[in-house]
PDB file of C-alpha atoms in Angstrom:
ATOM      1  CA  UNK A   1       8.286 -20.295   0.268  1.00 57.00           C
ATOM      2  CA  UNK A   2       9.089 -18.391  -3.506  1.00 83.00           C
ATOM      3  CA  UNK A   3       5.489 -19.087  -4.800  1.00 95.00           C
ATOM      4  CA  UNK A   4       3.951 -15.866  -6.008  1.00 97.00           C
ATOM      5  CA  UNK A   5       0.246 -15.217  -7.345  1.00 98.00           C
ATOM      6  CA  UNK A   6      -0.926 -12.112  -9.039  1.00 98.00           C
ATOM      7  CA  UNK A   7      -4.845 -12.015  -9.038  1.00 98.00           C
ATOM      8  CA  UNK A   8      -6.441  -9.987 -11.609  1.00 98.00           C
ATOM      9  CA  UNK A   9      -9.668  -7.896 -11.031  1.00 98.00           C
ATOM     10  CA  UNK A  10     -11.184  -6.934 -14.422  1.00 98.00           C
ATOM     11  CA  UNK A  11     -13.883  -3.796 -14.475  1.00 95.00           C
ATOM     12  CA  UNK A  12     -17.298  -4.289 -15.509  1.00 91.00           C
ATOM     13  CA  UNK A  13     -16.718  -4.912 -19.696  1.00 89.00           C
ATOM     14  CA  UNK A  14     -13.003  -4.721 -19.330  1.00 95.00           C
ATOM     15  CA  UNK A  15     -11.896  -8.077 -18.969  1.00 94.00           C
ATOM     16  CA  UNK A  16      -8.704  -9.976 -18.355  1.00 96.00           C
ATOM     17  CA  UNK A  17      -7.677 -10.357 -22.177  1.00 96.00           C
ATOM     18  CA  UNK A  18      -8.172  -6.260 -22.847  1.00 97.00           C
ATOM     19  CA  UNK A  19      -4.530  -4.631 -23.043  1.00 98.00           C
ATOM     20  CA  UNK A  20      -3.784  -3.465 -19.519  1.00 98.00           C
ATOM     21  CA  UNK A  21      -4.960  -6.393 -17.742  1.00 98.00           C
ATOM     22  CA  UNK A  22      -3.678  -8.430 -21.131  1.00 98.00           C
ATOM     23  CA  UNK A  23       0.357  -6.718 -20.585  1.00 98.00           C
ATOM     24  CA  UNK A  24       0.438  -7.034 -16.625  1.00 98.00           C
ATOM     25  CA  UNK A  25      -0.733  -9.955 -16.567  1.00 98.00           C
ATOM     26  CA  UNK A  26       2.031 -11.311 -18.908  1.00 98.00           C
ATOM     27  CA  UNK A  27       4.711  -8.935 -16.722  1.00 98.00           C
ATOM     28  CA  UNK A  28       3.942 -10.226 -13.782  1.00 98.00           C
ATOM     29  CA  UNK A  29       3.977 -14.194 -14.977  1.00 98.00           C
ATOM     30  CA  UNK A  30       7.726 -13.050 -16.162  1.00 97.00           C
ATOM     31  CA  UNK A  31       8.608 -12.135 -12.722  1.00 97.00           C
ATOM     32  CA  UNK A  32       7.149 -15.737 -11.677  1.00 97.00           C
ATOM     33  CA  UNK A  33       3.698 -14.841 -10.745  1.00 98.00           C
ATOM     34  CA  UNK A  34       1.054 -17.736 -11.025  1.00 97.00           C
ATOM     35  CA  UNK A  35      -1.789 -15.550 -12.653  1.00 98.00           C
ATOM     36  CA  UNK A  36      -5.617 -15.882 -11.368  1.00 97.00           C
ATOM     37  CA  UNK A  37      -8.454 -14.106 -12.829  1.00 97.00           C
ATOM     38  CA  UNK A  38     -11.401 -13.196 -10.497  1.00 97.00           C
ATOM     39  CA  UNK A  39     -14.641 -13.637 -12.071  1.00 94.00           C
ATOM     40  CA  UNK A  40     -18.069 -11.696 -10.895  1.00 94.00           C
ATOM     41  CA  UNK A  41     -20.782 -13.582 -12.506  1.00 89.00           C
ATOM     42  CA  UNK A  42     -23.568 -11.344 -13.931  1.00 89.00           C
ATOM     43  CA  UNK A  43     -23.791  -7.966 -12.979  1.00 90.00           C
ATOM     44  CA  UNK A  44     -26.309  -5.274 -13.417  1.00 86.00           C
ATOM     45  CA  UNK A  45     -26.193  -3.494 -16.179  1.00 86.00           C
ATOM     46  CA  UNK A  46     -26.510   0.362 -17.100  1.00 88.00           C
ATOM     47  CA  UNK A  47     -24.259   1.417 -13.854  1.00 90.00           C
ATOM     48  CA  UNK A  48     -22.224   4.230 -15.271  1.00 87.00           C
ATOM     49  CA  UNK A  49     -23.565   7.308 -13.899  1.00 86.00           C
ATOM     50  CA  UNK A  50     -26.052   5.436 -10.896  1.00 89.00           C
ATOM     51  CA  UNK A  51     -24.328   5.489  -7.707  1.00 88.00           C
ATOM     52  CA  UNK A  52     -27.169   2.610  -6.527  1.00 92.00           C
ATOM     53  CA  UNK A  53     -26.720   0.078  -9.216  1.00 91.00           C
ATOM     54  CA  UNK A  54     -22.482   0.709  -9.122  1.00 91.00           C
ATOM     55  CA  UNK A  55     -22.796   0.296  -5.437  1.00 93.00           C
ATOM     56  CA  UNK A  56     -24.726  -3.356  -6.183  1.00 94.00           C
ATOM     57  CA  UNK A  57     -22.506  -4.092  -9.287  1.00 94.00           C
ATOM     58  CA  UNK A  58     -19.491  -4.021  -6.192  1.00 96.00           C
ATOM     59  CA  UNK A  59     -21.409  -5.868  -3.930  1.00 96.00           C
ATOM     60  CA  UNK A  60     -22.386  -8.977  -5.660  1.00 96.00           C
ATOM     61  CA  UNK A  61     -18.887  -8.991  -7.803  1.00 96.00           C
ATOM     62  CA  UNK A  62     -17.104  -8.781  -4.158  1.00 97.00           C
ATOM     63  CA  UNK A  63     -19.391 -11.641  -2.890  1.00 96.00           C
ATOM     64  CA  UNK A  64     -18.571 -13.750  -5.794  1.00 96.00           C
ATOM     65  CA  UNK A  65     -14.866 -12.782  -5.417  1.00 97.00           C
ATOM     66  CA  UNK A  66     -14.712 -14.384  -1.578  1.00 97.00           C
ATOM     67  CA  UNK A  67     -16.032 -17.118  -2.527  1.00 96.00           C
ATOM     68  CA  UNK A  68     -13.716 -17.861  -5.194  1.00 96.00           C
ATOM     69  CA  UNK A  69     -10.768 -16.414  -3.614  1.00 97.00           C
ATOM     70  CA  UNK A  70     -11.816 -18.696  -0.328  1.00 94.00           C
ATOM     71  CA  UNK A  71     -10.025 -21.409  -1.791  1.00 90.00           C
ATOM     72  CA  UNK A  72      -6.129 -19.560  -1.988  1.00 94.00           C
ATOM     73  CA  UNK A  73      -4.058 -20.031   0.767  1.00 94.00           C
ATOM     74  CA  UNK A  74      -2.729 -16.432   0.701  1.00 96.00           C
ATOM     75  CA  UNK A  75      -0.417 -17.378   3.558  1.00 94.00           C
ATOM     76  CA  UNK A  76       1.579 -19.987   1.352  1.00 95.00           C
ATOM     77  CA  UNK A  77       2.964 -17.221  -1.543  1.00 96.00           C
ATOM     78  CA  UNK A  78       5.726 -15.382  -0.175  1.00 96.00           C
ATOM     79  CA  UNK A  79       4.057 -12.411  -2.479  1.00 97.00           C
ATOM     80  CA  UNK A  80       0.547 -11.333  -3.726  1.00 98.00           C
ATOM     81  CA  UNK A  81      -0.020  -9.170  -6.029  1.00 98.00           C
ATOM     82  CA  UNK A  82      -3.584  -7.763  -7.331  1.00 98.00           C
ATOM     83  CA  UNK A  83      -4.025  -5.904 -10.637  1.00 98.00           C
ATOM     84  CA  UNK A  84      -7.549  -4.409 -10.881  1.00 98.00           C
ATOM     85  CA  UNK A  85      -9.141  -2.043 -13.383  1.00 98.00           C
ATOM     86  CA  UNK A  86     -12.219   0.116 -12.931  1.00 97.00           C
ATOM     87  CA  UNK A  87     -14.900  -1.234 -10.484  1.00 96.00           C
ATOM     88  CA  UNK A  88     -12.139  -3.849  -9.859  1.00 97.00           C
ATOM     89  CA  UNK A  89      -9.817  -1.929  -7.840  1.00 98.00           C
ATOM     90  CA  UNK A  90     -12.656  -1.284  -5.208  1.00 97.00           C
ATOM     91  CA  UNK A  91     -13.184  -5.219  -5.128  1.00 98.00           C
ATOM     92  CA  UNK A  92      -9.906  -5.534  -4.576  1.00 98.00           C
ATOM     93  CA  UNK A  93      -8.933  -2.973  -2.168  1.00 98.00           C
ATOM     94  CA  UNK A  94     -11.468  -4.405   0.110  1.00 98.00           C
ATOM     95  CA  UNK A  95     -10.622  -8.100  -0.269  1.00 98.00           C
ATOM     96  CA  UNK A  96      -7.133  -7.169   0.587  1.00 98.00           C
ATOM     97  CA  UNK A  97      -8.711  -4.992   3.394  1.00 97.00           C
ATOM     98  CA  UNK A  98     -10.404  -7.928   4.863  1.00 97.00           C
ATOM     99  CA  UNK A  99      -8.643 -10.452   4.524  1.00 96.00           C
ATOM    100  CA  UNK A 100      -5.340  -9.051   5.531  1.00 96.00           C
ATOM    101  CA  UNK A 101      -3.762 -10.147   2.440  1.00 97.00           C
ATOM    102  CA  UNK A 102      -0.901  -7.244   2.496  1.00 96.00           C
ATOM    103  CA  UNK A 103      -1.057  -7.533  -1.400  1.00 98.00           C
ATOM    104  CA  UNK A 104       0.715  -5.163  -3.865  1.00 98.00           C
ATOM    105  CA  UNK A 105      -1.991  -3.123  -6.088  1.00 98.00           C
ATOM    106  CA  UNK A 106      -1.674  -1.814  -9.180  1.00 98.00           C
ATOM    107  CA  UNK A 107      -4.762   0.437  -9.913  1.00 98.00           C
ATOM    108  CA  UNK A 108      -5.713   1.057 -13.413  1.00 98.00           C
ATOM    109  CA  UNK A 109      -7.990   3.737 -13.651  1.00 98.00           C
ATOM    110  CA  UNK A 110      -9.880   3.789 -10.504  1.00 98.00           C
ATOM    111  CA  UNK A 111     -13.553   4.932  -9.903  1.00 95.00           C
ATOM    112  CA  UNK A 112     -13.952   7.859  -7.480  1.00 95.00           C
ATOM    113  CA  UNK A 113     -15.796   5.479  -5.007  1.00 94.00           C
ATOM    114  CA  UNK A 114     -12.746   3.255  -4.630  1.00 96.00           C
ATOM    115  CA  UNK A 115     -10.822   5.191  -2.701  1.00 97.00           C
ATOM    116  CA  UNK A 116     -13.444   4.513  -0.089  1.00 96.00           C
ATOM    117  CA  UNK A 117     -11.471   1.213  -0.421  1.00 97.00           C
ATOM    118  CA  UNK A 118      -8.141   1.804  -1.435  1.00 98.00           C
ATOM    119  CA  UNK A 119      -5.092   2.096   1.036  1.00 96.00           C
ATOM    120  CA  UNK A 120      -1.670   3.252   1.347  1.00 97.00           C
ATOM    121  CA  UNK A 121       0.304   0.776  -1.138  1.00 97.00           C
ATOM    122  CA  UNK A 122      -0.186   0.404  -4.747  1.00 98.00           C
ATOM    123  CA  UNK A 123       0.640   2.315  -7.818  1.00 98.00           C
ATOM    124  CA  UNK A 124      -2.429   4.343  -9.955  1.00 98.00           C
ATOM    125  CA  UNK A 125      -3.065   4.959 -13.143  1.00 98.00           C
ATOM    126  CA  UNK A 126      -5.521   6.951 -14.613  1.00 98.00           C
ATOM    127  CA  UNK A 127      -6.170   9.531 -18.041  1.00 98.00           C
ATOM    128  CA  UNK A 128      -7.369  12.720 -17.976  1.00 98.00           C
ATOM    129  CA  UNK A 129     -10.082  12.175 -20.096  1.00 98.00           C
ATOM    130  CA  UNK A 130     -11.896   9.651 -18.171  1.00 97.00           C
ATOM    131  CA  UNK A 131     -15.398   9.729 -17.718  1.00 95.00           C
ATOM    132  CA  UNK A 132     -15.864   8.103 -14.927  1.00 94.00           C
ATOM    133  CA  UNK A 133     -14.243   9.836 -12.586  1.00 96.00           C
ATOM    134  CA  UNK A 134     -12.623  13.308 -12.159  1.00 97.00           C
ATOM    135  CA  UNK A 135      -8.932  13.986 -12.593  1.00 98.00           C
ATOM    136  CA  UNK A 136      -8.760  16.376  -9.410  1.00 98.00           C
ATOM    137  CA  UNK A 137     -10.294  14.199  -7.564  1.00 98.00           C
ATOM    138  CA  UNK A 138      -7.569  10.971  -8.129  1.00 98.00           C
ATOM    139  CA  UNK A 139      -4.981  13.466  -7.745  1.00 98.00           C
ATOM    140  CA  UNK A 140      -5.896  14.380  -3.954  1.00 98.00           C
ATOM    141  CA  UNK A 141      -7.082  10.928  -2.816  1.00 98.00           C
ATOM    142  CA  UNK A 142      -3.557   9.496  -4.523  1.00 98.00           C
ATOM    143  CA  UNK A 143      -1.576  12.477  -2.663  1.00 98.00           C
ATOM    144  CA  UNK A 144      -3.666  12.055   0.538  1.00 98.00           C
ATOM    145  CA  UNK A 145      -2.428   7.933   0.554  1.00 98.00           C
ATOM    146  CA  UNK A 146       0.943   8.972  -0.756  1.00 98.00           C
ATOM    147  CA  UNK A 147       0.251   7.067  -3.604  1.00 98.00           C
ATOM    148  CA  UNK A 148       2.444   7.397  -6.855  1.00 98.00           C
ATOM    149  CA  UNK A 149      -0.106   8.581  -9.811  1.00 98.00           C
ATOM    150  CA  UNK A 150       0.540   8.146 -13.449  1.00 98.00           C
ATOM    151  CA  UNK A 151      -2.023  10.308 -15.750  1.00 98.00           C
ATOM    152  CA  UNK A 152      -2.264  10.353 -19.644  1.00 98.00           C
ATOM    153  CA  UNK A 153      -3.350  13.584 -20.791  1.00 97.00           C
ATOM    154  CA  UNK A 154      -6.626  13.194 -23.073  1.00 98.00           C
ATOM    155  CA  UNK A 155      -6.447   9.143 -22.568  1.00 98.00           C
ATOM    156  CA  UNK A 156      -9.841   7.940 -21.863  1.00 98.00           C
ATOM    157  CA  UNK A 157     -11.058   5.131 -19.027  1.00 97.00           C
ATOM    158  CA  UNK A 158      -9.191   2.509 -21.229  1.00 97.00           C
ATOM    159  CA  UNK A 159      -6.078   4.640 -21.328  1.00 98.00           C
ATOM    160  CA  UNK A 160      -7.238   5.477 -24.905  1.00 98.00           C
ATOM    161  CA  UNK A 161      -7.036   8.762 -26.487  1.00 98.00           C
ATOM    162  CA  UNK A 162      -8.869   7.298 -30.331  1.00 97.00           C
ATOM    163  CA  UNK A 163      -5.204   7.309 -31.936  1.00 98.00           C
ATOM    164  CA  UNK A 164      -4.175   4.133 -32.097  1.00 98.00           C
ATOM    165  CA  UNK A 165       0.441   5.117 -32.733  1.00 98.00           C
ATOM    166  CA  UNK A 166      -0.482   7.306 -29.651  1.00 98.00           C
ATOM    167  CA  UNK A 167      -2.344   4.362 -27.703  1.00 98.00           C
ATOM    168  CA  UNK A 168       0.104   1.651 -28.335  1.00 98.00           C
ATOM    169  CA  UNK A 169       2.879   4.645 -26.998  1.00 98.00           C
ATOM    170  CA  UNK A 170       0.733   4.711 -24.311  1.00 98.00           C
ATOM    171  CA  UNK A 171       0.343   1.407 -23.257  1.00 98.00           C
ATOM    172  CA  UNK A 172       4.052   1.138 -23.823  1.00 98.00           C
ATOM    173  CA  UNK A 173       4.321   3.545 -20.876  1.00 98.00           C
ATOM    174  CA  UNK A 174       1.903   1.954 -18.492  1.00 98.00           C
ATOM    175  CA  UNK A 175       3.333  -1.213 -18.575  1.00 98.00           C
ATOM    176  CA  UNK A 176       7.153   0.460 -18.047  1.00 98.00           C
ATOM    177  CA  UNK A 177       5.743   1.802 -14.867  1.00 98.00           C
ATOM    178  CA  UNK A 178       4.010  -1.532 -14.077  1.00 98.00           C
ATOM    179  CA  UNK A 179       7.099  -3.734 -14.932  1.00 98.00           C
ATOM    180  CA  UNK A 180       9.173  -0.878 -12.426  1.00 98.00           C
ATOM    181  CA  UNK A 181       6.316  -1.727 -10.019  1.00 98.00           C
ATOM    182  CA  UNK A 182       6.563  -5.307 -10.069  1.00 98.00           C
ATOM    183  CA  UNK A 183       9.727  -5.421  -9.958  1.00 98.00           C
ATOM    184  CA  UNK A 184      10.419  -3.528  -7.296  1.00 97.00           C
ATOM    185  CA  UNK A 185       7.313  -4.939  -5.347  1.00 97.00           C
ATOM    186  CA  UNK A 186       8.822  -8.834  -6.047  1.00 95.00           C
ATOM    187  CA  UNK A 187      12.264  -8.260  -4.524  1.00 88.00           C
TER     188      UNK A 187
END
């Protein structure tokens, strides 16, 4: 039993071919991962900023997920790994919660309301500069799960600081941690 899936939760606008999900998803298929994207069918728009409408934005993409995910046998891969970003690593926090997958996460820059979700196992990334959710706030729900936190000073909620050197040196550094993650994880 050596088969290994990765499942990849994009955010709302940041989808699967965007460069963090993009890079992990091409680290993890080199460490033997079959790669599946989750898809959330149409979500509301305008839900930066209303705690309603980001609260149904997570419902209906989590409904869509079970469905789709309903048809994985989990219990066949001798590893599971889910890559989320945004909005994303709430969906897949819970799924994982429910389910009782016992997946690896790697977080890319969480929402505040997703540590409602998230657990004790995973790795996070987020930048300092992100708007949608406040740096001291990631920093004590990460120490409070023990989880390991990697922040980019003045990077954005893409990991972006507007400088593109500086962004490609920064993406560079992500995925380092993320290939130490997998790695490490897939063992």
């Amino acid at each position: 039993m050596d088969k290994k899936i990765a499942v990849v939760f994009p955010g709302i606008g940041y989808h699967a071919d965007k460069p963090l999900l993009y890079y992990s998803s091409k680290l993890a298929r080199q460490y033997g991962y079959e790669i599946s994207c989750a898809e959330y069918g149409t979500l509301p728009a305008g839900v930066k900023g209303d705690a309603k409408k980001m609260y149904a934005a997570y419902e209906m993409a989590l409904e869509y997920v079970t469905m789709q995910l309903a048809k994985m046998d989990f219990t066949s891969c001798s590893r599971v790994l889910f890559i989320s970003k945004s909005m994303g690593t709430a969906v897949a926090a819970t799924y994982d919660t429910k389910n009782q997958i016992g997946a690896g996460h790697i977080y890319y820059t969480p929402v505040e309301a997703s540590f409602q979700a998230i657990g004790t196992t995973g790795i996070v990334f987020h930048g300092t500069a992100d708007d949608w959710a406040k740096t001291e706030v990631i920093k004590e729900e990460c120490k409070r799960r023990g989880l390991p936190l990697f922040l980019t000073e003045n990077a954005n909620h893409s990991m972006e600081t507007g400088d593109a050197l500086r962004d490609l040196e920064i993406m560079r550094e992500i995925m380092r941690e993320t290939d130490h993650y997998i790695k490490a994880f897939s063992i």
